[in-house]
CSV table of C-alpha atoms in Angstrom, one decimal:
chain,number,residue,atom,x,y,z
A,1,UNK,CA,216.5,201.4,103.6
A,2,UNK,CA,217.7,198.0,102.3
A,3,UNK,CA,219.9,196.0,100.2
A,4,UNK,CA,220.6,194.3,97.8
A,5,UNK,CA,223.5,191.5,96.1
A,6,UNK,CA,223.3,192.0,92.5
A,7,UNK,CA,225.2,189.4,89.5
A,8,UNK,CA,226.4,191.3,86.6
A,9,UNK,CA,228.2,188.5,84.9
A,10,UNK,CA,231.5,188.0,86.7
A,11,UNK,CA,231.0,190.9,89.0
A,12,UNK,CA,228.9,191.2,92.4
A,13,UNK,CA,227.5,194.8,93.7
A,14,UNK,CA,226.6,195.3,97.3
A,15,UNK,CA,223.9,198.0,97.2
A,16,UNK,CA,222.9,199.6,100.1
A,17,UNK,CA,219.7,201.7,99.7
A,18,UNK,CA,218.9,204.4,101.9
A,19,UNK,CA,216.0,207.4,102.2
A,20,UNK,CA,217.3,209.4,104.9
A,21,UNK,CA,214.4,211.7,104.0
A,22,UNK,CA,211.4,209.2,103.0
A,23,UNK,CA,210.7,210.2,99.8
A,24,UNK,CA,209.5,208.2,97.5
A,25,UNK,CA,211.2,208.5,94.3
A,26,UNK,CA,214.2,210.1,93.2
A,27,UNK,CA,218.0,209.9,93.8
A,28,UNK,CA,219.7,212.4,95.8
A,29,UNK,CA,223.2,210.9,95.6
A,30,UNK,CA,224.8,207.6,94.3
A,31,UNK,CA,228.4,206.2,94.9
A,32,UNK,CA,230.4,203.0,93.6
A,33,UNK,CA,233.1,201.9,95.2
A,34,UNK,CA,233.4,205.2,97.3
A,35,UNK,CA,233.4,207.8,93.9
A,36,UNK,CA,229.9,210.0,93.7
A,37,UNK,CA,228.8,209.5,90.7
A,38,UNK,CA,227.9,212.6,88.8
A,39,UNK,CA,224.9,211.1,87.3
A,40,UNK,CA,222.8,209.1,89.5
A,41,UNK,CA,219.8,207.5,87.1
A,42,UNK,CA,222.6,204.9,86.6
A,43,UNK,CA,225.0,201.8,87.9
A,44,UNK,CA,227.8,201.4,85.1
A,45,UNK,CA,228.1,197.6,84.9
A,46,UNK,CA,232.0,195.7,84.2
A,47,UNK,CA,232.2,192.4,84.3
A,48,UNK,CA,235.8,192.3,86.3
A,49,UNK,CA,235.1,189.5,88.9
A,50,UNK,CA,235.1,192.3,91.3
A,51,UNK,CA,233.1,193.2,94.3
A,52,UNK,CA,231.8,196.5,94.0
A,53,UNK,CA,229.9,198.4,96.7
A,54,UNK,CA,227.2,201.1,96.0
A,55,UNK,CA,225.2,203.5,97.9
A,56,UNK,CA,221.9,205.3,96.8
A,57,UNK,CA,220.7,207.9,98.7
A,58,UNK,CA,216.9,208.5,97.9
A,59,UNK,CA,215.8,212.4,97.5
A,60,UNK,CA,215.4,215.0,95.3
A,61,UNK,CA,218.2,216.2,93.0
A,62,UNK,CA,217.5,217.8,89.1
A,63,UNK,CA,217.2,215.5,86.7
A,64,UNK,CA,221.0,215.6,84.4
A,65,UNK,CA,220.8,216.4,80.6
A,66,UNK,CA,223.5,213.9,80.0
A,67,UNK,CA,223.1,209.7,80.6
A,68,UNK,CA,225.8,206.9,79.8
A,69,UNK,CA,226.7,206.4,76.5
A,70,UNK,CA,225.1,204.1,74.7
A,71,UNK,CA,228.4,201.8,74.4
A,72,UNK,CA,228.1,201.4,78.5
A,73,UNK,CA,225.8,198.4,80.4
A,74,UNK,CA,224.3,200.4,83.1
A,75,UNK,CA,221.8,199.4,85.7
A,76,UNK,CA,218.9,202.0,85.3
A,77,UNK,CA,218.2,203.9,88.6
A,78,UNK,CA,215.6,206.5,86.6
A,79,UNK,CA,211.8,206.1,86.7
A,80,UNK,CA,209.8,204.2,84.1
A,81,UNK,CA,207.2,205.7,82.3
A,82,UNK,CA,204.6,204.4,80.0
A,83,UNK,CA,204.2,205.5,76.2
């Protein structure tokens, strides 16, 4: 795995990457600040001066209907694809 110390205005996140399993895309499991997040294609982003830590566990999980609203900043975990 790996990480990485990511700015989101006044806030800081710690993320720690890991692929327990080597896959190579997909996220099994992602936490902030100790909460699993129900959907993991995304990091909702505050700007609270706070240090937040986050986990992503690399693997296969179903892809969720559901995403942020569009009201939220979230830092996209999901893959890219091209038009």
């Amino acid at each position: 795995g790996f990480t990485v110390a990511f700015r989101y205005r006044s806030a800081r996140y710690d993320i720690v990457v890991e692929n327990p399993d080597g896959m190579c895309r997909g996220v099994k499991r992602l936490t902030v600040d100790g909460i699993t997040l129900d959907d993991p294609t995304g990091i909702p982003l505050a700007d609270d001066q706070a240090v937040h830590r986050v986990r992503v566990v690399l693997g296969n999980q179903g892809r969720p209907e559901a995403g942020p609203s569009m009201g939220e900043h979230v830092m996209s975990l999901g893959e890219r694809r091209q038009p």
